[in-house]
Short mmCIF file of C-alpha atoms and ligand atoms in Angstrom, two decimals:
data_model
loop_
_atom_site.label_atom_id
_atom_site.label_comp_id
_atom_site.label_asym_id
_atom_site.label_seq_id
_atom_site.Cartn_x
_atom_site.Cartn_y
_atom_site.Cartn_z
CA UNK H 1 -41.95 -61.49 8.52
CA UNK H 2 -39.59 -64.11 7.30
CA UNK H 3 -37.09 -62.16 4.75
CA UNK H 4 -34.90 -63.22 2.05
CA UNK H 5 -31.86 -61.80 0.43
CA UNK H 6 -30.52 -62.64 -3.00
CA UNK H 7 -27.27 -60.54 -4.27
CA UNK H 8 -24.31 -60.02 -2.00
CA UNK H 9 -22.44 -58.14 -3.22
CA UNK H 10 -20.31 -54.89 -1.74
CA UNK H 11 -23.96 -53.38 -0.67
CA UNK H 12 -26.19 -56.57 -0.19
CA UNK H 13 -24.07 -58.18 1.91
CA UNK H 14 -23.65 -55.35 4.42
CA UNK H 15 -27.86 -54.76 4.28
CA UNK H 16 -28.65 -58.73 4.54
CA UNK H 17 -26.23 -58.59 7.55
CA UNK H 18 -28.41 -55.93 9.06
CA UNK H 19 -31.87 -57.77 8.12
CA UNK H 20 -30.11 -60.65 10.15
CA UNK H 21 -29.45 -58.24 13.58
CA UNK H 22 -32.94 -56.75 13.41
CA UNK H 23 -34.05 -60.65 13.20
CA UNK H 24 -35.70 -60.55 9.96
CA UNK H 25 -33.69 -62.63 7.73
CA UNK H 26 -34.54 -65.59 6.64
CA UNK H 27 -32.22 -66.94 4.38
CA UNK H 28 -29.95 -65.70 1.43
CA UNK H 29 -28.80 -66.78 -2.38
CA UNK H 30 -26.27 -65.71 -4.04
CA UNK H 31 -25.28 -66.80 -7.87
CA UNK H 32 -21.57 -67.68 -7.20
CA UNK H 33 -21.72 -69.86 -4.18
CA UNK H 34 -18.79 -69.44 -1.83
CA UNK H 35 -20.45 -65.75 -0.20
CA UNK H 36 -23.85 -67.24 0.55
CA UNK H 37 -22.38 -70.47 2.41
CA UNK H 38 -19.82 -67.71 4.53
CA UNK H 39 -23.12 -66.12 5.17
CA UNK H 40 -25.37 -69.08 6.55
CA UNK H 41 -22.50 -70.53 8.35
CA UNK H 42 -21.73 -66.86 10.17
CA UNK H 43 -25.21 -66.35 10.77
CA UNK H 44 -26.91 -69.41 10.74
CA UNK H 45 -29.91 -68.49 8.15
CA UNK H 46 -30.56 -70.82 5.36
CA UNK H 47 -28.14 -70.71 1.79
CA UNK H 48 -30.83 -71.48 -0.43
CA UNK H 49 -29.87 -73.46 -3.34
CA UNK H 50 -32.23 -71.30 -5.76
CA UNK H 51 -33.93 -68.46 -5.70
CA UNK H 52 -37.38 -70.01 -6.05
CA UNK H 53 -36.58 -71.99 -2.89
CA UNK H 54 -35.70 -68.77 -1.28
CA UNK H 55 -38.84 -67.09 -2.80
CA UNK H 56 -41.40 -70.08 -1.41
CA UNK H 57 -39.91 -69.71 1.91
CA UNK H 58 -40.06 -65.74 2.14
CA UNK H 59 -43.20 -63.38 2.64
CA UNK H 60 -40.53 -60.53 1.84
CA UNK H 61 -37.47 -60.71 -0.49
CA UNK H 62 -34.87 -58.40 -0.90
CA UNK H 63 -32.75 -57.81 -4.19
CA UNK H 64 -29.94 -56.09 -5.11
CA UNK H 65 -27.87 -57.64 -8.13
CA UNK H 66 -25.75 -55.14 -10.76
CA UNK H 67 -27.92 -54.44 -13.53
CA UNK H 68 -31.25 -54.12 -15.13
CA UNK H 69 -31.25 -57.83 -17.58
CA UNK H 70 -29.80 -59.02 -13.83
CA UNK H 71 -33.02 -58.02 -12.35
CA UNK H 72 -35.28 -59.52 -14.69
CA UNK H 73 -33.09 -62.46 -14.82
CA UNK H 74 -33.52 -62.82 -11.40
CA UNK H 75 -37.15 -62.05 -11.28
CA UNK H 76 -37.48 -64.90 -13.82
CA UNK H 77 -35.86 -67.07 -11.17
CA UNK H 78 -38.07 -66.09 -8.37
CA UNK H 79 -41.60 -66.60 -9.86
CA UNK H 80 -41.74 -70.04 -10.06
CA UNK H 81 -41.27 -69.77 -5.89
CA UNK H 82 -43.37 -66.61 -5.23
CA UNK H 83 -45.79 -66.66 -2.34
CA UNK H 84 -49.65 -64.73 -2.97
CA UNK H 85 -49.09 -61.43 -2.05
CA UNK H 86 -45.28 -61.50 -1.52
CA UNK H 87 -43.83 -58.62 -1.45
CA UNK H 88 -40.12 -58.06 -3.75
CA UNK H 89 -38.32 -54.93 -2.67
CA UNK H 90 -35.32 -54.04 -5.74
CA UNK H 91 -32.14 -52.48 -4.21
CA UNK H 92 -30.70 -52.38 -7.54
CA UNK H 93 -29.92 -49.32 -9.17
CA UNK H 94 -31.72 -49.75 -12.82
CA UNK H 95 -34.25 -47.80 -15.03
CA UNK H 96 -37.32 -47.12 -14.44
CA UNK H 97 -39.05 -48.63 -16.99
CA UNK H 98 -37.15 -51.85 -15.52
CA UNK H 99 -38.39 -51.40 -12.70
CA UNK H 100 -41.88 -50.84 -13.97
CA UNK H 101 -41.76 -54.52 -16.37
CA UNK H 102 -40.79 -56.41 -13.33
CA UNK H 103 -43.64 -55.09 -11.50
CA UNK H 104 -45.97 -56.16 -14.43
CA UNK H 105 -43.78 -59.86 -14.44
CA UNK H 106 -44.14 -59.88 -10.31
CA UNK H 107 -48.20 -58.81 -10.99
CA UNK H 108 -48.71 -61.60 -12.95
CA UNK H 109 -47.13 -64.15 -10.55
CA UNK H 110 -49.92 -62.36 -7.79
CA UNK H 111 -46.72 -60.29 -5.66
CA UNK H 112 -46.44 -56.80 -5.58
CA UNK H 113 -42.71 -54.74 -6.30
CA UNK H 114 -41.49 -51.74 -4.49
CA UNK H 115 -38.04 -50.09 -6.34
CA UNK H 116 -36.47 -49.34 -3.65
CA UNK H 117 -32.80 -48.10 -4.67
CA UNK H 118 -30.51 -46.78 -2.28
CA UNK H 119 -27.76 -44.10 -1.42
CA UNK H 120 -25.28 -43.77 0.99
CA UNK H 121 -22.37 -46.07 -0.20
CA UNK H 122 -20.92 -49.46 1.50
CA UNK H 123 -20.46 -47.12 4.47
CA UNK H 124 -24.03 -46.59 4.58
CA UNK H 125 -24.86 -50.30 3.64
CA UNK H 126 -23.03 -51.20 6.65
CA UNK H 127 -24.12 -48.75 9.23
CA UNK H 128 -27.72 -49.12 8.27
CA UNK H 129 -27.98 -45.55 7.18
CA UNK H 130 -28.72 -45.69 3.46
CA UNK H 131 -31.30 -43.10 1.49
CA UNK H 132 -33.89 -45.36 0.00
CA UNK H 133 -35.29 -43.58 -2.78
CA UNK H 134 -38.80 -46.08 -2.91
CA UNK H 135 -41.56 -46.32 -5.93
CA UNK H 136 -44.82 -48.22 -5.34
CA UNK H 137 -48.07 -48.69 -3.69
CA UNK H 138 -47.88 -47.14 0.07
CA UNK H 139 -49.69 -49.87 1.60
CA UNK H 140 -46.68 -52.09 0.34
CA UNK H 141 -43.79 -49.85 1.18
CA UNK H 142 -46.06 -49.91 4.40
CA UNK H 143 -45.69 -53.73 4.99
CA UNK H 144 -42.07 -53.40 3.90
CA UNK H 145 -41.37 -50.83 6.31
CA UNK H 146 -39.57 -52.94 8.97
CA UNK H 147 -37.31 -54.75 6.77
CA UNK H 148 -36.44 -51.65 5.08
CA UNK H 149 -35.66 -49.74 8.62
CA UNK H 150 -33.63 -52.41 9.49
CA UNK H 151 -31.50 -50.97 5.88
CA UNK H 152 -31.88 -47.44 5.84
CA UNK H 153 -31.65 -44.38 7.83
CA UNK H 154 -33.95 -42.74 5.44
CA UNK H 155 -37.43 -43.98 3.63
CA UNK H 156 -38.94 -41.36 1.23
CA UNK H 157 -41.82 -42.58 -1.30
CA UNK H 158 -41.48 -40.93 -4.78
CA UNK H 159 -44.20 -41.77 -5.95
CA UNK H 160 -45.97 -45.15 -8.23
CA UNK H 161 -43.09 -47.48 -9.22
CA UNK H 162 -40.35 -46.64 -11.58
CA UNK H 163 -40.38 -43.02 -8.87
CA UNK H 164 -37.57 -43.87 -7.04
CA UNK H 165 -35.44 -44.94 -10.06
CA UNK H 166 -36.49 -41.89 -11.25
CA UNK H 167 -34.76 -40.04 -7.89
CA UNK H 168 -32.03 -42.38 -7.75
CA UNK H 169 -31.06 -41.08 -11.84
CA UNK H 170 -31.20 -37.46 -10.66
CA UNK H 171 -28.72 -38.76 -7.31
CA UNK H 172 -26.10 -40.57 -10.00
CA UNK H 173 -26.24 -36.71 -12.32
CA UNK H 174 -25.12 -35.75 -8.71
CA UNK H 175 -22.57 -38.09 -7.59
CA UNK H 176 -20.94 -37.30 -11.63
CA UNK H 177 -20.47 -33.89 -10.79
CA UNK H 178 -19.30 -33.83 -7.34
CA UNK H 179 -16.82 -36.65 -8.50
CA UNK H 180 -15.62 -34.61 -11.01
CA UNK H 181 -15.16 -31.55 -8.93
CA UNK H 182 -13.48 -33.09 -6.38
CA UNK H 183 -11.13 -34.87 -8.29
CA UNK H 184 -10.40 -32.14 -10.75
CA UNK H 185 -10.02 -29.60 -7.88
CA UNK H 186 -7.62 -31.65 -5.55
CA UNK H 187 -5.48 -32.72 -8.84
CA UNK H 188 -5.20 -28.94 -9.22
CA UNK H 189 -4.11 -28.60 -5.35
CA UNK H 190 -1.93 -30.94 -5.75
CA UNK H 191 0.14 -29.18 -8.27
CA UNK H 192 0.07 -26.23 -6.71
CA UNK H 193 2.54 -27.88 -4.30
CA UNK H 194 -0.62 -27.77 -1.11
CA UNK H 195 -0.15 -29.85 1.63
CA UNK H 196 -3.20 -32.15 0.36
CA UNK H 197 -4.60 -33.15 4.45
CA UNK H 198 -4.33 -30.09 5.40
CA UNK H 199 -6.16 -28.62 2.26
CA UNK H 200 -8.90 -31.57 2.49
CA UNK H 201 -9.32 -30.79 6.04
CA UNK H 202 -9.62 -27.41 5.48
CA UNK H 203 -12.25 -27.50 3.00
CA UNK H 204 -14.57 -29.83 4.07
CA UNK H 205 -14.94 -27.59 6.60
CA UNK H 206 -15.86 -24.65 4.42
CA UNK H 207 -18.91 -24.27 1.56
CA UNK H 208 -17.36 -26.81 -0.44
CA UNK H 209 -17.62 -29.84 1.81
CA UNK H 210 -19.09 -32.36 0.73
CA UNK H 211 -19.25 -36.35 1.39
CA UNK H 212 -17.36 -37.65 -1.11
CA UNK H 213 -14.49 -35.47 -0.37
CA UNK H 214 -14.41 -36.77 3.19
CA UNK H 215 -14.72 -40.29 2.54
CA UNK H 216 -12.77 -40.64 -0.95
CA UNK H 217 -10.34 -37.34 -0.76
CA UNK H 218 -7.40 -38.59 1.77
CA UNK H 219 -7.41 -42.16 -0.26
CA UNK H 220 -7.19 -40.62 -3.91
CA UNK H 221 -4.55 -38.08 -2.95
CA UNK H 222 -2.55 -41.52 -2.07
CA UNK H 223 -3.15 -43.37 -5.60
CA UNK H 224 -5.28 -45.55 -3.54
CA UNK H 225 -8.90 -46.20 -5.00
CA UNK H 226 -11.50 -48.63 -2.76
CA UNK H 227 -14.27 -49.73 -3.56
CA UNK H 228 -16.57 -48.21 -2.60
CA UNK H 229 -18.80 -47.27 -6.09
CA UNK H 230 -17.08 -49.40 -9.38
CA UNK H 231 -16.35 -47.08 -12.02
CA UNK H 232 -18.41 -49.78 -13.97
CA UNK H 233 -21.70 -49.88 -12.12
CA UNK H 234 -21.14 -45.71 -12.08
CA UNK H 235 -20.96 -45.68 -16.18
CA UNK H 236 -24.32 -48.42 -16.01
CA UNK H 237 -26.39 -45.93 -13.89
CA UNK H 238 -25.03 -42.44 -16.47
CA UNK H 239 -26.26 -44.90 -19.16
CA UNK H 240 -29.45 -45.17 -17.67
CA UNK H 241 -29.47 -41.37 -17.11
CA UNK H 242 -28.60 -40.40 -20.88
CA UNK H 243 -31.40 -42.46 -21.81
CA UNK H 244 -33.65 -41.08 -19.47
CA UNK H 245 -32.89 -37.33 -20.59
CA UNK H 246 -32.82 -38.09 -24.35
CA UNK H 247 -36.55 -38.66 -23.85
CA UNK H 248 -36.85 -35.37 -23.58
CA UNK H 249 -34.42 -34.66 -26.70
CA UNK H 250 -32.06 -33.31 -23.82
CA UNK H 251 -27.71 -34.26 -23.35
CA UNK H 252 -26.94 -33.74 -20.29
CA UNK H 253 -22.54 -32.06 -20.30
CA UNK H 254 -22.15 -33.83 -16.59
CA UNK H 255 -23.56 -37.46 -17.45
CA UNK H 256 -21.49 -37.04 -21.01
CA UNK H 257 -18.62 -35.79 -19.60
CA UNK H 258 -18.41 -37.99 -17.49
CA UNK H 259 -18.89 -40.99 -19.60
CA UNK H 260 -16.30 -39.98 -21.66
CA UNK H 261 -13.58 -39.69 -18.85
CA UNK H 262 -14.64 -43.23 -18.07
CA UNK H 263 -13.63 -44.46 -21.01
CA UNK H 264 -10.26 -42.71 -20.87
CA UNK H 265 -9.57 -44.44 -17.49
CA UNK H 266 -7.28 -47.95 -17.89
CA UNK H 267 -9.64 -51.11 -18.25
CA UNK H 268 -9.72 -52.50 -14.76
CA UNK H 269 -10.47 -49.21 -13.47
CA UNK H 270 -14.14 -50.43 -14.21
CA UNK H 271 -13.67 -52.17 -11.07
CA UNK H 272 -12.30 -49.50 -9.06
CA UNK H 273 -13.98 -46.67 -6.81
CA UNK H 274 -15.05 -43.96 -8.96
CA UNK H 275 -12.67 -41.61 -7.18
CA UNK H 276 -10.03 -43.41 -9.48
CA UNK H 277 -11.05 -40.53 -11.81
CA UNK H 278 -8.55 -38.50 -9.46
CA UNK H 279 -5.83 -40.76 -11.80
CA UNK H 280 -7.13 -38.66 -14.76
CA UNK H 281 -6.91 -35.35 -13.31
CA UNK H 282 -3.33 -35.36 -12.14
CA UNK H 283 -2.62 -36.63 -15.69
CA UNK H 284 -3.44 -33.73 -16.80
CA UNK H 285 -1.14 -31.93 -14.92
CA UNK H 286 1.95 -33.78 -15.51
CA UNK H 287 1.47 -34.26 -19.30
CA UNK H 288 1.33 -30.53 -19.51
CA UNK H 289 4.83 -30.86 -17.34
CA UNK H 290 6.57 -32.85 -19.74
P1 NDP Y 301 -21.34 -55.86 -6.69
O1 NDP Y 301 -20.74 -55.99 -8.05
O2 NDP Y 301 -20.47 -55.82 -5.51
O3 NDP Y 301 -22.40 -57.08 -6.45
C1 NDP Y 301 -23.35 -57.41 -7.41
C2 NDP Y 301 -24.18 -58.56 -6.88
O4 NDP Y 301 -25.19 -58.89 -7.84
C3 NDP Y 301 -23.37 -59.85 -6.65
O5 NDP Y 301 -23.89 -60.52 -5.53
C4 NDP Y 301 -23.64 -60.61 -7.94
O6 NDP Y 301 -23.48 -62.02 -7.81
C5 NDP Y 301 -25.10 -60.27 -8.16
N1 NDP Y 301 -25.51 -60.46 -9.54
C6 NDP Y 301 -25.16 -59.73 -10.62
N2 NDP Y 301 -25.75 -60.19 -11.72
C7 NDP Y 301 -26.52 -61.22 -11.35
C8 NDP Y 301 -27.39 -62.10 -12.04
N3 NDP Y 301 -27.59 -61.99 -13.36
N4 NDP Y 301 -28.03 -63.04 -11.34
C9 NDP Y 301 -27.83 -63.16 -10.00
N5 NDP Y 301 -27.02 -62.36 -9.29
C10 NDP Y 301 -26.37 -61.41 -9.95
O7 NDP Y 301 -22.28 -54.58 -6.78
P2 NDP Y 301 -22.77 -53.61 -5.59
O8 NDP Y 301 -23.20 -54.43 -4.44
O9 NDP Y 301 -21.78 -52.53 -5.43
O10 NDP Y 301 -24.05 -52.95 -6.30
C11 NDP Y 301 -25.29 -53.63 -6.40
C12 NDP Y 301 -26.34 -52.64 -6.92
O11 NDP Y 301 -26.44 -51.55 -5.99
C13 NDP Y 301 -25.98 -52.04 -8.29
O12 NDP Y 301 -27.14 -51.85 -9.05
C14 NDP Y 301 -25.37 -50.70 -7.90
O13 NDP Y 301 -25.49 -49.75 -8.95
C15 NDP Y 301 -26.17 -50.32 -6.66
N6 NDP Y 301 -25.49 -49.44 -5.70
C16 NDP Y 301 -24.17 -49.59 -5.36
C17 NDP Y 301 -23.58 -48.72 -4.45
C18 NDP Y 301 -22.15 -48.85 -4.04
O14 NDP Y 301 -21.61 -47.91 -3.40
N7 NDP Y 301 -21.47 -49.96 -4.33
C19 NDP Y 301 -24.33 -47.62 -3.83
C20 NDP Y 301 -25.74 -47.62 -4.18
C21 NDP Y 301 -26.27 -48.47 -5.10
P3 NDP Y 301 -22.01 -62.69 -7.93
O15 NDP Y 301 -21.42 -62.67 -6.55
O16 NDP Y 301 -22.29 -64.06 -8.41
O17 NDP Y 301 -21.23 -61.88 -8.93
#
């Protein structure tokens, strides 16, 4: 199965790079240049100028671009290229109903769509470990299956697609409230005076551990914030997620809450790890010091 990549960014780079070990990758496009040709020349797949070039040479093709108009954008892009019976497998985290319109646009163009979006962070991209959260037709996630083994650690069908958006929303209501009890709690260490290694080591190994306090907690108590998860693609998916929920007349206080601390943060902290949040906590504390 010949494979193609288009989006690398902090997560599709790491995943094409894994496509490429398990032999399956074909070729890659990215929409500003310079990533794609480091890419090709590292690896020696093909830097497709477009992505319908990409698409005609591909049975399988992988995306994983920012946002929902992104997706469609770039599903626009592909059809002219598209195969019969290719198969396009959408890392992206968008909505649902995104997911389910560029199944009807791939449909139309004779390929079939799997939403495929993922967990697990750039560490996860990297070590080829990541939750994918999958919505389709099981005979397609099926012929998929290899290229997305060579991604994930973990394959779980949700169900018809728009299903695994649908998981990945209830994963992002998750990630808001662990990020905001993490950060809130270790501000609160920290003015107790703790030692803050010590108290991180302590806890994670107590009820209260948790991933993100292992990976992000030693690097926030420092002031230092990488990526990681942007603050901006964070506040994208809670969007998503208040939509979602106001379908059923329903606000969720964790997905507004923490849309509204976003907005507090400074204005390039939309490109920062979401752990920059900790910045906002320990505010609090020395305000209330002054
Ligand atoms: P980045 O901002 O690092 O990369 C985004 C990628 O999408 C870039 O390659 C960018 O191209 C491309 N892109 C964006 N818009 C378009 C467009 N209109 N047409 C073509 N290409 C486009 O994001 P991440 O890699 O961090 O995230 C990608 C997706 O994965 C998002 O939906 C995110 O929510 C999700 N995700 C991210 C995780 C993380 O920890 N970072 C974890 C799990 C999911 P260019 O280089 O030209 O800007």
């Amino acid at each position: 199965m010949r494979v193609g990549f288009v989006g690398l960014g902090a997560m599709g780079l790491p995943m094409a790079l894994n496509l490429h070990r398990a032999g399956l990758l074909a070729g890659v496009w990215n929409r500003t240049g310079g990533r794609a040709a480091a890419l090709a020349a590292e690896t020696g797949v093909t830097d497709f100028p477009a992505p319908a070039e990409l698409a005609a040479a591909c049975e399988l093709i992988v995306t994983c671009v920012s946002a929902d108009e992104d997706l469609l954008e770039v599903v626009a892009a592909l059809v002219p290229g598209l195969r019969p019976g290719a198969i396009v497998v959408d890392c992206s985290t968008v909505a649902a109903g995104t997911a389910r319109e560029a199944a009807r646009r791939l449909a139309a163009a004779g390929a079939e769509f799997l939403d495929c979006p993922v967990s697990g962070g750039t560490e996860g991209a990297i070590a080829g470990t990541l939750s994918i959260m999958a919505g389709g037709d099981e005979a397609t996630l099926e012929r998929a299956r290899p290229a997305l083994e060579a991604m994930g650690g973990s394959i779980t069908l949700m169900g018809p697609v728009g299903a695994g958006q649908a998981a990945k929303a209830t994963n992002q209501i998750m990630v808001a409230g662990i990020n905001q009890a993490v950060t809130e709690a270790l501000a609160f260490g920290q003015a107790q005076g703790l030692p803050m290694e010590q108290l991180i080591k302590a806890l994670e190994k107590g009820a209260a551990g948790n991933w993100f306090l292992s990976r992000r907690g030693p690097t926030m108590i420092r002031g230092e914030f990488p990526l990681g998860f942007k603050v901006g693609l964070h506040a994208k998916d809670l969007e998503i997620c208040r939509r979602m929920a106001e379908e059923f007349s329903v606000r969720l206080p964790i997905v507004e809450m923490t849309l509204l601390h976003y907005t507090r943060l400074p204005a390039h902290s939309a490109d920062e790890d979401i752990s920059a949040l900790f910045r906002l906590k320990s505010d609090m504390f020395t305000r209330s010091g002054d």
